[in-house]
Each structure stands twice: as structure tokens, then as C-alpha cells.
Amino acid sequence: MRVFMTVHPLSVLVSFRSFIELTTTIPFVISNFIEHGQYLYVPYFLRSWVLLLRVKSAMKIKVNLQMTDKPMDALKVKLIRLVVTLIVLLYNGMSAFQYCEVTFGDINYTILESLLIMVTLSTVGYGDITPHTEGSRIVMMLLIGISLAVLPGLIADALNTLRKRRDGGGYVSKGDMPFILIVGTFTPEQANDILDGFLNRENAEIHLNVVFLDINKPSEELKLMERNSMWGHRVHILNGSVLNESTLHRVRARYAEAIFTISDQHANDPGKEDERNTVRLWSLYCYTVVHNVPIYTYNLYPSTAIYQKMAKEIICVREFKQYLLAMNCRCRGASTLLTNLLHQRQPMNRYDEPWQAQYDDGSCNEIYMAVPARCLVGLTFGHAAWMVFRECQVILFAIKTLTELPDTYEVLLNPGSKYIIKDSDLCVYMAESPKEICDIENMRLAEQDSEY
């Protein structure tokens, strides 16, 4: 059933869970067609691993489907995983050890005696019960090896969660690198938009983590997002002030790939909020200046930028609005075009007028950049743009190419039919979703149409 319901059936077939289910199910089917099949031994105790996987899935489903209003405690979840994994390991060890002793030897241990295998495990094979057959020795070796491979990671994860709780604000460990640090005040909606921008499928940094630092303690919704969102393992929500050097050390600000300071849009006094954001920026700059960490800042007023010359980029929505209004005076409709390209929205399902469908179809487009597909390399810009639009209904309108200066790009808007696309270029597309960009990458070079 899971094979037909999943998007990737092959990954289900080759999974550990499918292997266990086949190992414990196929022998029952075979036993019906062979002589004395009722005596065929089936290691059914292995299905306890499937139970462990179902316990983990049940905890995730309970939260993701919002079956309870009470958020699950992170430490409690990790302790449950640790205890259940330990029980499953001991149960499988007891069953396999007893089977080998009975089958290949002449000793039949009771259940209470088999529990002493815990002592044998802790003494690396020697204790009140010792293996007398080769099969039992192999079982103990496998049990010890699996325990050393699985349990330390689970114990360290639980201790790490406990340490974060005791520290109050949390911290960033070496295992969380590379990461970006975002400083400000966040709501669940803002955090979700930020995560969608940094951790979507287009991002080439598949191991990039995002660390939020808020002077206020995170709300229950933010904690729930940290533990149970689709990016939960790559998100850390900490609290503390960047004016405190111990906080900067705790979040490893000097080792961040980039730092973003964001003013609170809902502040009662935007001017005061920009002043606080400037002070945060100064503190971060003084702490990270030797390590050359790029700092980006977002302000509410354009005039704040004069105090933030050390920032690599300064962003202000009000200044951008003024820029759009000025551009609209020179070119009618320019502000509407750019706003629709920058604003993310889903297409409507119902239209009252035919023109609304056409307008909505165009306004849902966004700008994407990607390396040129193999079939586009060596083609002229005009031919590539025509082929991309014909096959995928995507508009190729610009090329980002290297200049004579090292590691410096320039954007060429509609460079014309004389420009030849190179491997080092970046194509700038206008498309509805990343799916169309993936279709371009998988597109094959077709024969040139005679109409072109």
C-alpha cells in the first residue's frame, strides 16, 4: 500500500522497514508450499524494529496534523526514542541469543534468565550468561556493535536538548555549521517566510542551517516550528541580546556564513526600532570584523542607512517604494511589473472576467536564476529563448555572465541573437514555479524547428 501511495516508490522498496517486513512475511508464504513448512523458523522478533519506526511516525503525525493543542516537549520525545530503541535492541538480542543457544547448543534459557543479557552486553560479552556457540558469539558481537553505533548518538542528542534547556537561550554547536544568523523579533509567519526563502529547493546549500536570535523567549508556535516543521533539523531558535558578548559567543557569530539584522515591522515607534537595530549592527560588526562576516540589515526608515556604512547591504522597503513610484513616472506599469515579480502568491481558482485569468496567470510568475541546461549551451540567446518558451512556457529574458574582472558578473537584458550561451553563464527566467526550471534542466536538444 505504501508503495502505491508514495511519490518515490523505489525508495520505499529499498528501505530498512521494507526489508524487515519482507524478511518476516515471505517465509510464511513459502511455508504453505513446502513439506513440513509449519516447522520453518521465522525471526518474527525483527518486527519490533518496525514498531520502533511506527512510534517515531506516530509522534510526528500527532503534531503535524495538530491532533493536540499541547506541543510535545523536545526532551520527552528524544527520551522516548532512546528508551524504545534500547528496549528493541535488548529484545532482539535476547531472542536471537536464545534461538542460537537452543538450535546450535543444548541450553534453553528462560525469559528471566535471558534478561541477564544486559549484563553480558555491558561487560562486552562476559557476564552471568556467556555464549557457548558460534552463532551466539556472532549475535553478541552484532549486538555490541549496533549498540555502540546507535545509542551514543541518541544519548548525545538527549543531553544536547537538556543542555539547551538549562542554558535558557540555547547555543550553536559545531555540528550546526554552516549557518546564517538572523537577529530580530519574529512571528511564526515571518519565520516561515524566511525559511522558505533560504531553505527552498533552489538553494544549492543543502546543509545550510538557519539560526534565529530573538531578545524575547520564543513562543510555543516557534518552538513547534523548530521541532516539527519540514526544516526542523536545520532550524534553531535562540533568545538573547547581541549586546551581550556571552550571547555572541554562544551563537558563534564569528563563524556564521552571513548575519541579518531585521527591524520589527510591528514596532510602535519605527524610529526607535531602527535605532535599536543600528546598535545591534554595531555590536555584531565589532565582534566579527576580524573574521569578515558579511552583515545585511533591514530598516524601516531610509534615513537610518547613514549610520550603517559598515553593513554589506542595506534594505529598506519604504525606500524601495519611493524608487518604484519614481520609476513609474518614467515608465508606466513598471512598479506593477516588479511588484508582481517579487510578490509570492498562488493562482486564483475562480475568475469573474476573462482578463482576470490572463492577468492572474502573469502575476503569479517569479524570477529564477539557474545554470543553462546542456541543450542550451552553444545556442544563440534568441534560439534558446524561443525553445524554452515553446517547450516549457518559460521566458528567458536575461543572461548573467562573467566580466573581465575575476568573480564579477554583469546582467545582460535581452542580449540578442548574436550572443552565444556559455557554460559559465546564469540564465534569468520568468516562471510560475521551480518545477518549470527543473523541466528546462531535463529538456533534450530537439531539432531546430523550420519556423524559427
PDB file of C-alpha atoms in Angstrom, residues 140-286:
ATOM      1  CA  MET A 140      26.682 -10.739  20.859  1.00  0.00           C
ATOM      2  CA  MET A 141      29.231  -9.133  18.511  1.00  0.00           C
ATOM      3  CA  LEU A 142      26.445  -7.699  16.355  1.00  0.00           C
ATOM      4  CA  LEU A 143      24.506  -6.528  19.414  1.00  0.00           C
ATOM      5  CA  ILE A 144      27.550  -4.769  20.874  1.00  0.00           C
ATOM      6  CA  GLY A 145      28.431  -3.194  17.505  1.00  0.00           C
ATOM      7  CA  ILE A 146      24.897  -1.941  16.830  1.00  0.00           C
ATOM      8  CA  SER A 147      24.595  -0.581  20.377  1.00  0.00           C
ATOM      9  CA  LEU A 148      27.857   1.344  20.056  1.00  0.00           C
ATOM     10  CA  ALA A 149      26.719   2.750  16.699  1.00  0.00           C
ATOM     11  CA  VAL A 150      23.166   3.757  17.690  1.00  0.00           C
ATOM     12  CA  LEU A 151      22.961   4.546  21.402  1.00  0.00           C
ATOM     13  CA  PRO A 152      25.739   7.202  21.739  1.00  0.00           C
ATOM     14  CA  GLY A 153      24.082   9.405  19.119  1.00  0.00           C
ATOM     15  CA  LEU A 154      20.686   9.179  20.818  1.00  0.00           C
ATOM     16  CA  ILE A 155      22.191   9.853  24.255  1.00  0.00           C
ATOM     17  CA  ALA A 156      24.176  12.838  22.946  1.00  0.00           C
ATOM     18  CA  ASP A 157      21.037  14.229  21.270  1.00  0.00           C
ATOM     19  CA  ALA A 158      19.057  13.996  24.519  1.00  0.00           C
ATOM     20  CA  LEU A 159      21.894  15.580  26.520  1.00  0.00           C
ATOM     21  CA  ASN A 160      22.199  18.350  23.934  1.00  0.00           C
ATOM     22  CA  THR A 161      18.491  19.151  24.308  1.00  0.00           C
ATOM     23  CA  LEU A 162      18.793  19.092  28.106  1.00  0.00           C
ATOM     24  CA  ARG A 163      21.815  21.431  27.944  1.00  0.00           C
ATOM     25  CA  LYS A 164      19.878  23.869  25.751  1.00  0.00           C
ATOM     26  CA  ARG A 165      17.060  23.907  28.274  1.00  0.00           C
ATOM     27  CA  ARG A 166      19.433  24.581  31.169  1.00  0.00           C
ATOM     28  CA  ASP A 167      21.281  27.309  29.264  1.00  0.00           C
ATOM     29  CA  GLY A 168      17.969  29.040  28.707  1.00  0.00           C
ATOM     30  CA  GLY A 169      18.832  30.757  25.455  1.00  0.00           C
ATOM     31  CA  GLY A 170      20.384  27.766  23.723  1.00  0.00           C
ATOM     32  CA  TYR A 171      23.595  27.699  21.721  1.00  0.00           C
ATOM     33  CA  VAL A 172      25.035  26.780  18.319  1.00  0.00           C
ATOM     34  CA  SER A 173      27.263  23.706  18.147  1.00  0.00           C
ATOM     35  CA  LYS A 174      29.934  22.809  15.619  1.00  0.00           C
ATOM     36  CA  GLY A 175      27.575  20.309  14.035  1.00  0.00           C
ATOM     37  CA  ASP A 176      25.227  23.154  13.051  1.00  0.00           C
ATOM     38  CA  MET A 177      27.711  24.678  10.596  1.00  0.00           C
ATOM     39  CA  PRO A 178      27.413  26.155   8.042  1.00  0.00           C
ATOM     40  CA  PHE A 179      24.689  28.501   9.235  1.00  0.00           C
ATOM     41  CA  ILE A 180      23.334  32.015   8.857  1.00  0.00           C
ATOM     42  CA  LEU A 181      22.374  34.149  11.852  1.00  0.00           C
ATOM     43  CA  ILE A 182      19.189  36.248  11.763  1.00  0.00           C
ATOM     44  CA  VAL A 183      18.728  38.779  14.568  1.00  0.00           C
ATOM     45  CA  GLY A 184      15.405  40.458  15.304  1.00  0.00           C
ATOM     46  CA  THR A 185      11.882  39.847  16.568  1.00  0.00           C
ATOM     47  CA  PHE A 186       9.946  37.125  14.763  1.00  0.00           C
ATOM     48  CA  THR A 187       6.420  35.809  14.447  1.00  0.00           C
ATOM     49  CA  PRO A 188       5.722  32.278  13.151  1.00  0.00           C
ATOM     50  CA  GLU A 189       4.589  33.711   9.806  1.00  0.00           C
ATOM     51  CA  GLN A 190       7.768  35.777   9.394  1.00  0.00           C
ATOM     52  CA  ALA A 191       9.976  32.839  10.381  1.00  0.00           C
ATOM     53  CA  ASN A 192       8.198  30.574   7.909  1.00  0.00           C
ATOM     54  CA  ASP A 193       8.677  33.100   5.070  1.00  0.00           C
ATOM     55  CA  ILE A 194      12.371  33.436   5.911  1.00  0.00           C
ATOM     56  CA  LEU A 195      12.861  29.681   5.979  1.00  0.00           C
ATOM     57  CA  ASP A 196      11.048  29.293   2.676  1.00  0.00           C
ATOM     58  CA  GLY A 197      13.431  31.822   1.151  1.00  0.00           C
ATOM     59  CA  PHE A 198      16.660  30.267   2.437  1.00  0.00           C
ATOM     60  CA  LEU A 199      15.858  26.547   2.544  1.00  0.00           C
ATOM     61  CA  ASN A 200      13.732  26.017  -0.552  1.00  0.00           C
ATOM     62  CA  ARG A 201      14.690  23.546  -3.271  1.00  0.00           C
ATOM     63  CA  GLU A 202      16.505  26.148  -5.327  1.00  0.00           C
ATOM     64  CA  ASN A 203      19.101  26.702  -2.607  1.00  0.00           C
ATOM     65  CA  ALA A 204      22.362  24.996  -3.514  1.00  0.00           C
ATOM     66  CA  GLU A 205      23.484  24.893   0.142  1.00  0.00           C
ATOM     67  CA  ILE A 206      21.714  21.682   1.112  1.00  0.00           C
ATOM     68  CA  HIS A 207      23.462  21.619   4.517  1.00  0.00           C
ATOM     69  CA  LEU A 208      22.787  25.263   5.378  1.00  0.00           C
ATOM     70  CA  ASN A 209      21.228  25.860   8.806  1.00  0.00           C
ATOM     71  CA  VAL A 210      19.273  28.920   9.941  1.00  0.00           C
ATOM     72  CA  VAL A 211      19.688  30.355  13.456  1.00  0.00           C
ATOM     73  CA  PHE A 212      17.132  32.886  14.765  1.00  0.00           C
ATOM     74  CA  LEU A 213      18.227  35.081  17.680  1.00  0.00           C
ATOM     75  CA  ASP A 214      15.448  36.979  19.439  1.00  0.00           C
ATOM     76  CA  ILE A 215      15.750  39.054  22.595  1.00  0.00           C
ATOM     77  CA  ASN A 216      12.393  37.584  23.669  1.00  0.00           C
ATOM     78  CA  LYS A 217      11.854  33.938  24.510  1.00  0.00           C
ATOM     79  CA  PRO A 218      10.356  32.015  21.564  1.00  0.00           C
ATOM     80  CA  SER A 219       6.625  31.393  21.624  1.00  0.00           C
ATOM     81  CA  GLU A 220       5.142  27.906  21.635  1.00  0.00           C
ATOM     82  CA  GLU A 221       4.380  28.220  17.907  1.00  0.00           C
ATOM     83  CA  LEU A 222       8.034  28.986  17.144  1.00  0.00           C
ATOM     84  CA  LYS A 223       9.192  26.084  19.324  1.00  0.00           C
ATOM     85  CA  LEU A 224       6.768  23.834  17.484  1.00  0.00           C
ATOM     86  CA  MET A 225       8.179  25.044  14.155  1.00  0.00           C
ATOM     87  CA  GLU A 226      11.737  24.356  15.319  1.00  0.00           C
ATOM     88  CA  ARG A 227      10.942  20.774  16.250  1.00  0.00           C
ATOM     89  CA  ASN A 228       8.301  19.693  13.775  1.00  0.00           C
ATOM     90  CA  SER A 229       8.489  21.718  10.566  1.00  0.00           C
ATOM     91  CA  MET A 230       9.798  20.250   7.337  1.00  0.00           C
ATOM     92  CA  TRP A 231      13.106  22.037   8.057  1.00  0.00           C
ATOM     93  CA  GLY A 232      13.136  21.302  11.798  1.00  0.00           C
ATOM     94  CA  HIS A 233      16.570  19.671  11.801  1.00  0.00           C
ATOM     95  CA  ARG A 234      18.069  22.777  10.142  1.00  0.00           C
ATOM     96  CA  VAL A 235      16.372  25.465  12.275  1.00  0.00           C
ATOM     97  CA  HIS A 236      17.468  26.786  15.675  1.00  0.00           C
ATOM     98  CA  ILE A 237      15.525  29.449  17.576  1.00  0.00           C
ATOM     99  CA  LEU A 238      17.560  31.031  20.390  1.00  0.00           C
ATOM    100  CA  ASN A 239      16.980  34.000  22.653  1.00  0.00           C
ATOM    101  CA  GLY A 240      19.439  36.592  23.938  1.00  0.00           C
ATOM    102  CA  SER A 241      20.828  40.052  23.266  1.00  0.00           C
ATOM    103  CA  VAL A 242      23.657  40.700  20.805  1.00  0.00           C
ATOM    104  CA  LEU A 243      24.823  43.481  23.118  1.00  0.00           C
ATOM    105  CA  ASN A 244      25.974  40.740  25.479  1.00  0.00           C
ATOM    106  CA  GLU A 245      29.325  39.242  24.434  1.00  0.00           C
ATOM    107  CA  SER A 246      28.463  35.889  26.008  1.00  0.00           C
ATOM    108  CA  THR A 247      25.422  35.666  23.729  1.00  0.00           C
ATOM    109  CA  LEU A 248      27.561  36.364  20.660  1.00  0.00           C
ATOM    110  CA  HIS A 249      29.955  33.647  21.772  1.00  0.00           C
ATOM    111  CA  ARG A 250      27.061  31.275  22.415  1.00  0.00           C
ATOM    112  CA  VAL A 251      25.650  31.706  18.905  1.00  0.00           C
ATOM    113  CA  ARG A 252      29.142  31.558  17.283  1.00  0.00           C
ATOM    114  CA  ALA A 253      28.557  34.819  15.411  1.00  0.00           C
ATOM    115  CA  ARG A 254      32.146  34.870  14.143  1.00  0.00           C
ATOM    116  CA  TYR A 255      31.627  31.603  12.264  1.00  0.00           C
ATOM    117  CA  ALA A 256      28.351  32.467  10.536  1.00  0.00           C
ATOM    118  CA  GLU A 257      28.192  32.476   6.753  1.00  0.00           C
ATOM    119  CA  ALA A 258      26.211  35.723   6.955  1.00  0.00           C
ATOM    120  CA  ILE A 259      24.344  37.802   9.546  1.00  0.00           C
ATOM    121  CA  PHE A 260      20.997  39.562   9.040  1.00  0.00           C
ATOM    122  CA  THR A 261      19.636  42.213  11.419  1.00  0.00           C
ATOM    123  CA  ILE A 262      15.942  42.947  10.960  1.00  0.00           C
ATOM    124  CA  SER A 263      13.844  45.778  12.405  1.00  0.00           C
ATOM    125  CA  ASP A 264      10.444  44.862  13.796  1.00  0.00           C
ATOM    126  CA  GLN A 265       7.749  45.949  11.336  1.00  0.00           C
ATOM    127  CA  HIS A 266       5.132  45.969  14.127  1.00  0.00           C
ATOM    128  CA  ALA A 267       7.083  48.303  16.426  1.00  0.00           C
ATOM    129  CA  ASN A 268       5.104  51.195  17.909  1.00  0.00           C
ATOM    130  CA  ASP A 269       7.919  53.651  17.159  1.00  0.00           C
ATOM    131  CA  PRO A 270       9.724  52.802  13.880  1.00  0.00           C
ATOM    132  CA  GLY A 271      12.420  55.399  14.560  1.00  0.00           C
ATOM    133  CA  LYS A 272      13.300  53.882  17.935  1.00  0.00           C
ATOM    134  CA  GLU A 273      13.265  50.405  16.406  1.00  0.00           C
ATOM    135  CA  ASP A 274      15.729  51.487  13.730  1.00  0.00           C
ATOM    136  CA  GLU A 275      17.989  52.918  16.441  1.00  0.00           C
ATOM    137  CA  ARG A 276      17.952  49.591  18.277  1.00  0.00           C
ATOM    138  CA  ASN A 277      18.675  47.792  15.024  1.00  0.00           C
ATOM    139  CA  THR A 278      21.645  50.096  14.394  1.00  0.00           C
ATOM    140  CA  VAL A 279      23.073  49.360  17.847  1.00  0.00           C
ATOM    141  CA  ARG A 280      22.707  45.630  17.188  1.00  0.00           C
ATOM    142  CA  LEU A 281      24.528  46.078  13.904  1.00  0.00           C
ATOM    143  CA  TRP A 282      27.408  47.949  15.572  1.00  0.00           C
ATOM    144  CA  SER A 283      27.766  45.244  18.216  1.00  0.00           C
ATOM    145  CA  LEU A 284      27.845  42.475  15.627  1.00  0.00           C
ATOM    146  CA  TYR A 285      30.313  44.351  13.459  1.00  0.00           C
ATOM    147  CA  CYS A 286      32.750  44.969  16.335  1.00  0.00           C
TER     148      CYS A 286
END
